[in-house]
CSV table of C-alpha atoms and ligand atoms in Angstrom, one decimal:
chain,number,residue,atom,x,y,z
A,1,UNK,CA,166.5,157.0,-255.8
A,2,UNK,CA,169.1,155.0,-253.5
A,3,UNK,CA,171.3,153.1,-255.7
A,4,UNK,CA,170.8,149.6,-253.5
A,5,UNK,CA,174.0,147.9,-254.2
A,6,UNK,CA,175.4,150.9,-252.1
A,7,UNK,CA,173.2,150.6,-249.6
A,8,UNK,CA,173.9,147.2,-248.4
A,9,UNK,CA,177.4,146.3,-250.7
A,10,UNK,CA,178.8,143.0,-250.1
A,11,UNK,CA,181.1,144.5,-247.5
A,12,UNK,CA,178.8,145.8,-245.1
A,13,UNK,CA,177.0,143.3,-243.2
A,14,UNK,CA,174.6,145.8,-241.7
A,15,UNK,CA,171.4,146.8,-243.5
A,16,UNK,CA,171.6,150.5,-244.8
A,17,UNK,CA,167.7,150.5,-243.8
A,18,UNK,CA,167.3,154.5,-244.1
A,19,UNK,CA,168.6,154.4,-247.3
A,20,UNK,CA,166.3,151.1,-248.0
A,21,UNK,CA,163.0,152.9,-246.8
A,22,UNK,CA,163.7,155.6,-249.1
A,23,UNK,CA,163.2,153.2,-252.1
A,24,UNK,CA,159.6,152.8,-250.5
A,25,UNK,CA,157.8,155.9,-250.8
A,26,UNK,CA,154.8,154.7,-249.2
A,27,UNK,CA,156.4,154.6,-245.8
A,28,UNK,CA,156.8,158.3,-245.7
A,29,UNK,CA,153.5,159.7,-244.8
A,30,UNK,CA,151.2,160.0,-241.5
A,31,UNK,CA,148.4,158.3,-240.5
A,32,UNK,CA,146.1,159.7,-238.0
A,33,UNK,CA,148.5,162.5,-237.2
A,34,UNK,CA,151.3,160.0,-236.9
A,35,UNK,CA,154.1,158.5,-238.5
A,36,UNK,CA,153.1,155.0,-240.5
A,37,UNK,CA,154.8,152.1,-238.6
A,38,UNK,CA,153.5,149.2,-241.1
A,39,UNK,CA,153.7,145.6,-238.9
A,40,UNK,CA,151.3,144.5,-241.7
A,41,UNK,CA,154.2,142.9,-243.9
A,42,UNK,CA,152.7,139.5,-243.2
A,43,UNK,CA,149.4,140.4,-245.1
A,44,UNK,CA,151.0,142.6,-247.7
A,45,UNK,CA,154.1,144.1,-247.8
A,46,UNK,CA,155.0,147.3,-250.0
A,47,UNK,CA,156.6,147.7,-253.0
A,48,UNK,CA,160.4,149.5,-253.8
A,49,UNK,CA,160.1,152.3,-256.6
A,50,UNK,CA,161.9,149.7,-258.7
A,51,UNK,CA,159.0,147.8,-258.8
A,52,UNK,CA,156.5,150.8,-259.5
A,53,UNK,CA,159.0,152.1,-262.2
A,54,UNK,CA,159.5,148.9,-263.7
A,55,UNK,CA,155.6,148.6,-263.9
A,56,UNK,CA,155.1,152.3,-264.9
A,57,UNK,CA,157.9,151.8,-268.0
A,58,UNK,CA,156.4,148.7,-268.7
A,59,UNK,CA,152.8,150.4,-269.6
A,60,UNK,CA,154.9,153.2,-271.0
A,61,UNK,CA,157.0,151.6,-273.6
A,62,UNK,CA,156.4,147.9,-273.9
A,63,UNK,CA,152.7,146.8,-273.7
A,64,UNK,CA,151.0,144.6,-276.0
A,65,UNK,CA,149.8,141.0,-275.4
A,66,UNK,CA,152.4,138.6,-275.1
A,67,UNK,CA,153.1,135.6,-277.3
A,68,UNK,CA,150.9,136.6,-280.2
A,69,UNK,CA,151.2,140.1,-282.2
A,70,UNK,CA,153.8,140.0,-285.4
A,71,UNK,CA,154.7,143.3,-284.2
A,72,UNK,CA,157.8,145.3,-282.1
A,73,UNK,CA,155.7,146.3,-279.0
A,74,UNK,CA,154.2,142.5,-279.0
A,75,UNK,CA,157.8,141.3,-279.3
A,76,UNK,CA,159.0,143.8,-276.5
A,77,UNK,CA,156.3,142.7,-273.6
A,78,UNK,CA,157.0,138.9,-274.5
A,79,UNK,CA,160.4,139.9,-274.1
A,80,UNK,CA,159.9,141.4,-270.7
A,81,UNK,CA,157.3,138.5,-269.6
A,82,UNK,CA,159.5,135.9,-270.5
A,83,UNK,CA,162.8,137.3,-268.6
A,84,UNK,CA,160.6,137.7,-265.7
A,85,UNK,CA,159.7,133.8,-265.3
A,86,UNK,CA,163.5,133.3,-266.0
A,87,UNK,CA,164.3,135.8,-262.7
A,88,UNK,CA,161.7,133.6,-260.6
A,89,UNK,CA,163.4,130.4,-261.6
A,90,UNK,CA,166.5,131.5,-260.8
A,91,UNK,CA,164.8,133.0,-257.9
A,92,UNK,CA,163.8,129.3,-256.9
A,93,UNK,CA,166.8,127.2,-258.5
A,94,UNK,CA,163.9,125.5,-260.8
A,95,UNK,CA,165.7,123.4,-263.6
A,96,UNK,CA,163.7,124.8,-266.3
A,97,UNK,CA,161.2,127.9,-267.0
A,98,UNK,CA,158.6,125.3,-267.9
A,99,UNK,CA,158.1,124.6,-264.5
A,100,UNK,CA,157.4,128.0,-263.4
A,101,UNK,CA,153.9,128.6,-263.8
A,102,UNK,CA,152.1,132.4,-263.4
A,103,UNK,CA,149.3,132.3,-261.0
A,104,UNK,CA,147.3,134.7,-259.6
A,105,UNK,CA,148.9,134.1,-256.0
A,106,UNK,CA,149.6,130.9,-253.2
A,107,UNK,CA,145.3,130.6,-253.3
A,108,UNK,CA,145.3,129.9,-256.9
A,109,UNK,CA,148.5,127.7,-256.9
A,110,UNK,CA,147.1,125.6,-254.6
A,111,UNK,CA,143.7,125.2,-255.8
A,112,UNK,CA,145.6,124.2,-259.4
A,113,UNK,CA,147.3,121.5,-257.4
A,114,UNK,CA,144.7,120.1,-256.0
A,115,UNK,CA,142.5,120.1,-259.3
A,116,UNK,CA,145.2,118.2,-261.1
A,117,UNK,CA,145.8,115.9,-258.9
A,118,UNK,CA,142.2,114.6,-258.6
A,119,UNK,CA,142.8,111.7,-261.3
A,120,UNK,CA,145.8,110.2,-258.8
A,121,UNK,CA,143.0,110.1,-255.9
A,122,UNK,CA,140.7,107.4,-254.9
A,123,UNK,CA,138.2,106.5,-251.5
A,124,UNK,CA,140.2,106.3,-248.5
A,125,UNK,CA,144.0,107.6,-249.8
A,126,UNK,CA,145.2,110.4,-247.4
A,127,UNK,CA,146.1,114.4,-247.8
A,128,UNK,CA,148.4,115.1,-244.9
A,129,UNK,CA,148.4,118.5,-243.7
A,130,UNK,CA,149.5,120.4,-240.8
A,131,UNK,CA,147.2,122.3,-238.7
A,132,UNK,CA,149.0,125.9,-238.4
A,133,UNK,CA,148.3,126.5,-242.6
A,134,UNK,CA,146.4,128.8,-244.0
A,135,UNK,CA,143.3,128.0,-245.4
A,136,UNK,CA,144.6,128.5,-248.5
A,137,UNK,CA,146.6,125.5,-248.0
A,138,UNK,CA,143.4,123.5,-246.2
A,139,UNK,CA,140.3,123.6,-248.1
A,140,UNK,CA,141.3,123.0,-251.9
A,141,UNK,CA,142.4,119.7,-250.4
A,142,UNK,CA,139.0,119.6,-248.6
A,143,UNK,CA,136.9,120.3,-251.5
A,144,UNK,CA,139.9,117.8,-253.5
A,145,UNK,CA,138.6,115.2,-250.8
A,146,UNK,CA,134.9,116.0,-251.2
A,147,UNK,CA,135.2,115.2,-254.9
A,148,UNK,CA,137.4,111.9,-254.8
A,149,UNK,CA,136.2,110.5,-251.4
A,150,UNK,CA,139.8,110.6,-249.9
A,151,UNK,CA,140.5,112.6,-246.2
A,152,UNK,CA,142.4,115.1,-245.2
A,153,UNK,CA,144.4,114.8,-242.0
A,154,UNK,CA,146.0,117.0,-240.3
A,155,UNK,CA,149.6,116.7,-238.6
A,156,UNK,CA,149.5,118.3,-234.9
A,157,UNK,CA,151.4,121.5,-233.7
A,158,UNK,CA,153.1,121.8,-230.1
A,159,UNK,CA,152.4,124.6,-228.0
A,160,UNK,CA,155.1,126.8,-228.6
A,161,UNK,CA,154.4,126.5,-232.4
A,162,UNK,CA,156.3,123.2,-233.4
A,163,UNK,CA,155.1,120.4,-235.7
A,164,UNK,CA,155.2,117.5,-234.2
A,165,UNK,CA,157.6,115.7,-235.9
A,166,UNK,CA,157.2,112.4,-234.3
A,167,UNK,CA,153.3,112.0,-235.0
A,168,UNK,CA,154.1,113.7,-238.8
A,169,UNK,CA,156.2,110.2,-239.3
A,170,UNK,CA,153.6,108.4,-237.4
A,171,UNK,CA,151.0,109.3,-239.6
A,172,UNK,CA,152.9,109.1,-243.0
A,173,UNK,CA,151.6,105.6,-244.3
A,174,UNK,CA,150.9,103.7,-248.0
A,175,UNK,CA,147.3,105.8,-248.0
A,176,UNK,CA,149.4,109.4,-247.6
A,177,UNK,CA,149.1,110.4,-251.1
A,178,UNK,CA,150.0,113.9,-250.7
A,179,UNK,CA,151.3,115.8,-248.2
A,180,UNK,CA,151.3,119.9,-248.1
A,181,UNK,CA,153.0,122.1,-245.9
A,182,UNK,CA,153.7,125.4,-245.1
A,183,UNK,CA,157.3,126.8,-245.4
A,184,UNK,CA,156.5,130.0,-242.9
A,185,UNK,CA,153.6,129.9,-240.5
A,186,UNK,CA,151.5,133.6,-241.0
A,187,UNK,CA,150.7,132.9,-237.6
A,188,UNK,CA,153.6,132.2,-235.5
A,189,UNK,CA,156.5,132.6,-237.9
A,190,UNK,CA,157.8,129.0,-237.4
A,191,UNK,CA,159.8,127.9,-240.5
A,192,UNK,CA,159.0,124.5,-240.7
A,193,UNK,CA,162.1,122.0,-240.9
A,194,UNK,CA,160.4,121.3,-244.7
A,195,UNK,CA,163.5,119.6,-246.4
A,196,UNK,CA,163.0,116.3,-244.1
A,197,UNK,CA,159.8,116.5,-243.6
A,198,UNK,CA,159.3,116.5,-248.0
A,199,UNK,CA,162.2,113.5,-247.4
A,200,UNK,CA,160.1,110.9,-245.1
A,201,UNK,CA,156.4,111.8,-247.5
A,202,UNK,CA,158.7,111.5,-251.0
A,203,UNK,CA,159.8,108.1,-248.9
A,204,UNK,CA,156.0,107.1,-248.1
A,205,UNK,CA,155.0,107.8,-252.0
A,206,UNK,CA,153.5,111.1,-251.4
A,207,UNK,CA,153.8,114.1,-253.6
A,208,UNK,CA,154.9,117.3,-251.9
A,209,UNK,CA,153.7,120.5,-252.0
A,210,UNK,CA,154.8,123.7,-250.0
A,211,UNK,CA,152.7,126.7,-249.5
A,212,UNK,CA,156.1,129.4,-249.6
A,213,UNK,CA,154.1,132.3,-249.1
A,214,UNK,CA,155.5,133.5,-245.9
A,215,UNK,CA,159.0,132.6,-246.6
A,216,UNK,CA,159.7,134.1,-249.6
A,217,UNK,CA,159.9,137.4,-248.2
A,218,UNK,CA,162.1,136.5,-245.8
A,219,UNK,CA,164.3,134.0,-247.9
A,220,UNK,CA,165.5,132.1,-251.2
A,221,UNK,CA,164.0,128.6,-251.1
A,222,UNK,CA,165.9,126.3,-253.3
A,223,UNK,CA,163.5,123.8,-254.9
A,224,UNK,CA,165.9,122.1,-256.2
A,225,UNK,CA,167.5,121.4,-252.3
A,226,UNK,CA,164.3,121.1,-251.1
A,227,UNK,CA,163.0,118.2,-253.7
A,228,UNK,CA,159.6,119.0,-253.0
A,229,UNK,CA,157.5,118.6,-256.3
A,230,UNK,CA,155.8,122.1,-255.6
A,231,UNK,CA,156.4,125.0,-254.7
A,232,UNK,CA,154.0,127.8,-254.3
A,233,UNK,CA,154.1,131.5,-253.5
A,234,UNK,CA,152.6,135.0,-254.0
A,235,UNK,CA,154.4,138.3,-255.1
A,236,UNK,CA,152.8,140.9,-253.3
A,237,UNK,CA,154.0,139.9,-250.1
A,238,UNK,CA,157.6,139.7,-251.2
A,239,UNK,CA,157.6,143.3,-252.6
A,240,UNK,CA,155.9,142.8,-256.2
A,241,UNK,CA,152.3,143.7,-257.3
A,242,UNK,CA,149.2,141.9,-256.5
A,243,UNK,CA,147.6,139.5,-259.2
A,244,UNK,CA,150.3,137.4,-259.3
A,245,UNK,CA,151.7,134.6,-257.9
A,246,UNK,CA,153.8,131.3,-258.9
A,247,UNK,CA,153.5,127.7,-259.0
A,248,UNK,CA,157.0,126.0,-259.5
A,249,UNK,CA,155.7,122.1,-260.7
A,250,UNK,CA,158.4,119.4,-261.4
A,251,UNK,CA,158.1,119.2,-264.8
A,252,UNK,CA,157.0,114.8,-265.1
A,253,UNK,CA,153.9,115.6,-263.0
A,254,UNK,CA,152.8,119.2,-264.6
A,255,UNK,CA,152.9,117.3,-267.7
A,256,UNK,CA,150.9,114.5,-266.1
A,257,UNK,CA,148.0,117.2,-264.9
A,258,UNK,CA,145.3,118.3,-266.9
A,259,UNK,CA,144.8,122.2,-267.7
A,260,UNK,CA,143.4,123.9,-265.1
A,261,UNK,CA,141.0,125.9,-267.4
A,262,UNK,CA,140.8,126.3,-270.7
A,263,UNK,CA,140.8,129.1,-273.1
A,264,UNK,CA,143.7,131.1,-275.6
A,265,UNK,CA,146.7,130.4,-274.8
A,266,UNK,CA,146.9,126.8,-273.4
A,267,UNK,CA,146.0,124.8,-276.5
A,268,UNK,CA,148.4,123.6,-279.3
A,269,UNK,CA,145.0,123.0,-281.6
A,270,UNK,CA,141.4,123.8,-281.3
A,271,UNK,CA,138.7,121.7,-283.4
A,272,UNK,CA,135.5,120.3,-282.7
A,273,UNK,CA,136.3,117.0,-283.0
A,274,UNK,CA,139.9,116.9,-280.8
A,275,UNK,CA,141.4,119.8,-278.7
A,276,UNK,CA,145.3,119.3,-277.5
A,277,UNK,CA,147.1,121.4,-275.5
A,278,UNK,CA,150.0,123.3,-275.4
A,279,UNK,CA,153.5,122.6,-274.3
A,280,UNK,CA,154.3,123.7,-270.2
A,281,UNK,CA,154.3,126.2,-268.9
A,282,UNK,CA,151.7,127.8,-270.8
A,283,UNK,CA,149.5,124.9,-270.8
A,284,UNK,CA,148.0,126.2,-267.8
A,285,UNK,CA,147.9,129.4,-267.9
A,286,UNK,CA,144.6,130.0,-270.3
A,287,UNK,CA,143.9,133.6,-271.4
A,288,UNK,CA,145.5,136.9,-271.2
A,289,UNK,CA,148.2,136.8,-268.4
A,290,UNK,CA,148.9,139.7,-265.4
A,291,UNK,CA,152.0,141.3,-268.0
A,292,UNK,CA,152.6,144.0,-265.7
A,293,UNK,CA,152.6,142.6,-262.8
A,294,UNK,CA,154.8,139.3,-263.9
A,295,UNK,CA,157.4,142.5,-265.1
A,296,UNK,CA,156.7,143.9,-261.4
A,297,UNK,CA,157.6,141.1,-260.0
A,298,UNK,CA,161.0,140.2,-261.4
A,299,UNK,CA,161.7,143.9,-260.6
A,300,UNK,CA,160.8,142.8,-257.0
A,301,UNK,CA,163.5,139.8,-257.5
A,302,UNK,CA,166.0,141.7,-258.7
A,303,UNK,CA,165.9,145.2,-256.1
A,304,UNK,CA,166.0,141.7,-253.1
A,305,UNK,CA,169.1,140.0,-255.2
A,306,UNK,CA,170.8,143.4,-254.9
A,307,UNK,CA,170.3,143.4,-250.8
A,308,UNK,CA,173.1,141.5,-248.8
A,309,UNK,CA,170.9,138.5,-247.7
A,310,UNK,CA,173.7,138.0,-245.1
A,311,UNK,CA,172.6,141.6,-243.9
A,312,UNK,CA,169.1,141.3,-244.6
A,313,UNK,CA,168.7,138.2,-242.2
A,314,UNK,CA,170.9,139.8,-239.6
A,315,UNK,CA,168.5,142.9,-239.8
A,316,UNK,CA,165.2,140.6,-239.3
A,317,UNK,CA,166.8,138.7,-236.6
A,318,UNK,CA,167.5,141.8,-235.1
A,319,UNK,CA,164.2,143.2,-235.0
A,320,UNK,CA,162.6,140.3,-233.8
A,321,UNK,CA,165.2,139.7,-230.5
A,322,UNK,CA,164.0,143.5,-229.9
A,323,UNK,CA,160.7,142.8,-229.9
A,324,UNK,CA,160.9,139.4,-227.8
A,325,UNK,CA,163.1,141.1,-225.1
A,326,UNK,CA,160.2,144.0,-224.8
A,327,UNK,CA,157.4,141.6,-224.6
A,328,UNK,CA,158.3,141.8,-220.4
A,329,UNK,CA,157.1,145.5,-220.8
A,330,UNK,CA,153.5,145.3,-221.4
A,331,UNK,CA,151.9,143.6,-218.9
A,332,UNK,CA,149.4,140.3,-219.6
A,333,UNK,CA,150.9,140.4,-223.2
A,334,UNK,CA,151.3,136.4,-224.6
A,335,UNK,CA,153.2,135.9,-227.3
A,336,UNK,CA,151.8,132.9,-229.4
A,337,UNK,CA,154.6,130.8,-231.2
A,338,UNK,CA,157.7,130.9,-229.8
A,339,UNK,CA,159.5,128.3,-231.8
A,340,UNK,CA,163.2,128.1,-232.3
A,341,UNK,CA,163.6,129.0,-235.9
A,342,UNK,CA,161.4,131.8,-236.4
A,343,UNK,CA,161.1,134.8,-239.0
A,344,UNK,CA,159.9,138.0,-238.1
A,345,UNK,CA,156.4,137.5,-236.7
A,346,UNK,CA,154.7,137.6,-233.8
A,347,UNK,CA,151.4,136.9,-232.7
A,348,UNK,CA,150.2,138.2,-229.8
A,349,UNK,CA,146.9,138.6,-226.9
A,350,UNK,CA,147.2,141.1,-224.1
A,351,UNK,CA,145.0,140.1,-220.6
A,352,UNK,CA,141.5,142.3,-221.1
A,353,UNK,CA,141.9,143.3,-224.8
A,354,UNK,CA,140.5,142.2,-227.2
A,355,UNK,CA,142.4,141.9,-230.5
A,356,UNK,CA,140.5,143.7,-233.1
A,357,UNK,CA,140.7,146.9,-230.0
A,358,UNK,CA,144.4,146.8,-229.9
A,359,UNK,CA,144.5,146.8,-233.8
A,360,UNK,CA,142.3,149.7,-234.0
A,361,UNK,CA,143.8,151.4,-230.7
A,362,UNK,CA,147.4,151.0,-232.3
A,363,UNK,CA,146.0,152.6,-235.5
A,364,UNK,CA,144.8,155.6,-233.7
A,365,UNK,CA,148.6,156.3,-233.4
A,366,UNK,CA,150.1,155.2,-236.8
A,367,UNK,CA,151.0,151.7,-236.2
A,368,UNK,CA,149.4,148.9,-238.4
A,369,UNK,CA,148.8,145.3,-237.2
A,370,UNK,CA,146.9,142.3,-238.6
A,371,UNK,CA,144.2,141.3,-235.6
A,372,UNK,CA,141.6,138.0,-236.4
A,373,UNK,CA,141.8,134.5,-237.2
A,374,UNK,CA,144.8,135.3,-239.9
A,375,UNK,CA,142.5,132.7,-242.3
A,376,UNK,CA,144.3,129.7,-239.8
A,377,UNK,CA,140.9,129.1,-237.9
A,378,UNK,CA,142.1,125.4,-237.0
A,379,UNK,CA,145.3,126.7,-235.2
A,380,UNK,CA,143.2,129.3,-233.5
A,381,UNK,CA,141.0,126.2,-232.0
A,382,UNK,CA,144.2,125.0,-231.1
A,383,UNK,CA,145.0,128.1,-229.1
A,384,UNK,CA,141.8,128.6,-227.6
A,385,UNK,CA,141.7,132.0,-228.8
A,386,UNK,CA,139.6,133.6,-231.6
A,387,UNK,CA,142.0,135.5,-232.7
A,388,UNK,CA,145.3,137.3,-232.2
A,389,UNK,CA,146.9,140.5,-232.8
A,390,UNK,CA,149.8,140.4,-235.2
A,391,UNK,CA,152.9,142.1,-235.7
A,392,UNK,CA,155.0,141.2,-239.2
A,393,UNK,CA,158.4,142.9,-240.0
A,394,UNK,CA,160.0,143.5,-243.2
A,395,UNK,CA,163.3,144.4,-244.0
A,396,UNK,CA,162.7,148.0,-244.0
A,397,UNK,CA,161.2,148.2,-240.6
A,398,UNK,CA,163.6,149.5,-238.2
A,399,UNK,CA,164.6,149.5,-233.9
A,400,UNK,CA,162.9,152.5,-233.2
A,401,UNK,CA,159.7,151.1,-235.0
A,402,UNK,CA,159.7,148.2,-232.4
A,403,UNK,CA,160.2,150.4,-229.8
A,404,UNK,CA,156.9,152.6,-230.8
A,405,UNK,CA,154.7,149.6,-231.0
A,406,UNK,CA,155.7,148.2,-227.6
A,407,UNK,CA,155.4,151.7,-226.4
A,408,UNK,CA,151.7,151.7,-227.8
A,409,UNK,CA,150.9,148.8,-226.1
A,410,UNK,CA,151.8,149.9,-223.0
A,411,UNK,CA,150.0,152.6,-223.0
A,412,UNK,CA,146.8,151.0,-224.6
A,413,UNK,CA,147.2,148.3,-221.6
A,414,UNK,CA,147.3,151.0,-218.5
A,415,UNK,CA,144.0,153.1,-219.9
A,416,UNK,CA,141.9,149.8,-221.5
A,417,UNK,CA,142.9,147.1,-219.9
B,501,LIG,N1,148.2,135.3,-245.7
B,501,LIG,C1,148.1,136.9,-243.9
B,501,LIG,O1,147.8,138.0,-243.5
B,501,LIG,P1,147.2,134.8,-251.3
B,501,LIG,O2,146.0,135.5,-250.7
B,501,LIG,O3,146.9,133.8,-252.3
B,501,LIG,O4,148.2,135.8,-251.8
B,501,LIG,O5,148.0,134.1,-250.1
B,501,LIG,C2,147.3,133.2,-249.3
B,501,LIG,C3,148.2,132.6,-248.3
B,501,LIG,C4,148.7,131.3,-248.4
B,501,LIG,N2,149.5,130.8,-247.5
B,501,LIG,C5,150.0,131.5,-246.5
B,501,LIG,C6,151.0,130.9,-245.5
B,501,LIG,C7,149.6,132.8,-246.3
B,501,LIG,O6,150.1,133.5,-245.3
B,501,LIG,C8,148.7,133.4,-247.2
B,501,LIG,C9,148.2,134.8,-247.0
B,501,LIG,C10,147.9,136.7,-245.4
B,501,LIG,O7,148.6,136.0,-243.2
B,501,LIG,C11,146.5,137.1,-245.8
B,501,LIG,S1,145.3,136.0,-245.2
């Protein structure tokens, strides 16, 4: 295994990323007789053998249930459980571990949100949103608005993949009782000037909730910086398992929120007459938690604190000013989002092809893409498109990868389109 800290030591502002894609052993193999090139890091990226031995010990030597056997091995996965919601705090800044909360990803985080925020909401108060989220990050406050009679309303983007700041003030008002945004656009990469925007709706009264999902593979976020009162994100696209995600909740309003469901775990004491609850964070997170994959992800943590950030960034930056200069190479090819501040991600339609054909046609020679709606079907309306093919880079993805997708497309547009 390469010993990380070597690979990319404080000293050496360039990314070691051979010796980095040797710690993922899933990047070694063929697929349809060639090499994988995996651009699918926006949907799910892979995992480091840290993580998979973390996991694998984990089973091996530690496993029980946490909180709750008077015994070594139940003392030993509580251990290992807790110290991984101390990693994601520090991960986050967060003040305190009672604000990190384990989730099952961004989609569950969310949808916890909106359901304890229901009391705070009455006919005609406002959810602000923008329209390049997910839907993740869309319909919980749909459904939130269904049940309390409020509206959701959405914050426009500009064409090259912008929000638009002036009509995001314009809209904030005494009725904007939340407002949610998304750190990283899946779409069009845009990272989303979120510290101001979370200023002017704190201003307005509004809580503040961002979806981090697509930036925490990329970056730190700093919640504390940030101010924002959530803070949501999954681990499996920032190298950890699936099953698991994190809400980080300023403490005054988690304790304000009701449970989110009930069950073992989140109560202090059960009786027929009065149930109360227990203290945060585990007051809302009922029943057996995702051990193994909380211990998975703080191994993910820990294998991206050993990378030079510094390095890492460069190396992303790197790979997307490749791919932007080759873009002139494939004839009719679009790209959509070209914002200032943008990590790796592109989205892209080529004149004559449809999206889900490229996807499969790049497939044919190794190279994986995300084609479709990306769940963002409100910025697709936007765009006028259905869809878009979409390459995401991670870290370990390297020059000559960027290379073989733009020379894939060029072929694929001279014999299909
Ligand atoms: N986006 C993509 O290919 P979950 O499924 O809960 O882990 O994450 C949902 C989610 C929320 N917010 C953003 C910004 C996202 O990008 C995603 C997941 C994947 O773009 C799968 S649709």
């Amino acid at each position: 295994m390469t010993d990380l800290s070597m690979a990319s030591s404080a000293t050496q502002s360039v990314l070691d990323v051979d010796a980095i894609r040797q710690d993922f052993p899933i990047l070694a193999q063929q697929i349809n007789g060639n090499p994988l090139v995996y651009l699918d890091n926006g949907a799910s990226a892979h995992k480091p053998l840290a993580v998979l031995n973390a996991m694998d010990r984990y089973y091996r030597e530690q496993h029980s249930n946490v909180h709750r056997g008077a015994h070594t091995l139940g003392d030993r996965a509580t251990m290992v459980f807790e110290g991984a919601r101390e990693t994601v705090r520090a991960f986050v800044n967060a003040g305190s571990t009672e604000e990190i909360i384990w989730t099952r990803g961004t989609t569950e985080a969310i949808n916890l949100i909106a359901n304890g925020l229901a009391e705070r909401l009455s006919a005609g108060d406002e959810i602000l949103v923008s329209r390049m989220e997910h839907h993740a990050n869309i319909v919980p406050w749909q459904m939130l608005a269904e049940r309390t009679g409020a509206r959701v309303v959405p914050v426009e983007v500009t064409a090259s993949g912008e929000l638009d700041l002036e009509s995001f003030a314009a809209l904030l008002n005494e009725r904007t009782r939340i407002f949610a945004i998304t750190h990283v656009s899946n779409v069009l990469g845009t990272v989303n000037p979120v510290a101001s925007m979370v200023a002017q709706a704190k201003a307005a009264g509004a809580i503040t909730v961002i979806d981090g999902a697509q930036a925490v593979p990329h970056f730190k976020p700093d919640v504390q910086a940030l101010d924002c009162d959530f803070y949501a994100f999954s681990s499996h696209k920032m190298f950890g398992p699936t099953g698991i995600g994190v809400l980080y909740g300023r403490k005054q309003l988690l304790e304000a929120m009701p449970p989110y469901q009930g069950g073992g775990e989140m109560i202090e004491r059960v009786s027929f007459e009065r149930t109360t609850w227990n203290t945060l964070p585990y007051k809302f997170e009922a029943g057996t938690p995702a051990i193994a994959e909380a211990v998975g992800l703080g191994a993910a943590i820990d294998y991206l604190n050993r990378l030079d950030r510094v390095a890492l960034e460069a190396a992303e930056t790197g790979l997307l000013a490749r791919a932007n200069a080759l873009v002139e190479t494939v004839p009719g090819m679009q790209i959509i989002g070209t914002a200032a501040h943008r990590v790796p991600v592109m989205s892209f339609k080529i004149d004559g092809l449809h999206p889900s054909d490229i996807g499969t046609l790049l497939d044919q020679q190794g190279i994986a893409i995300r084609t479709g709606h990306h769940c963002a079907m409100p910025l697709m309306d936007f765009y006028g498109v259905p869809g878009t093919a979409r390459a995401s880079f991670a870290f370990y993805n390297t020059l000559d990868e960027v290379e073989q997708l733009f020379t894939a497309l060029q072929k694929i547009q001279r014999l299909f389109a």
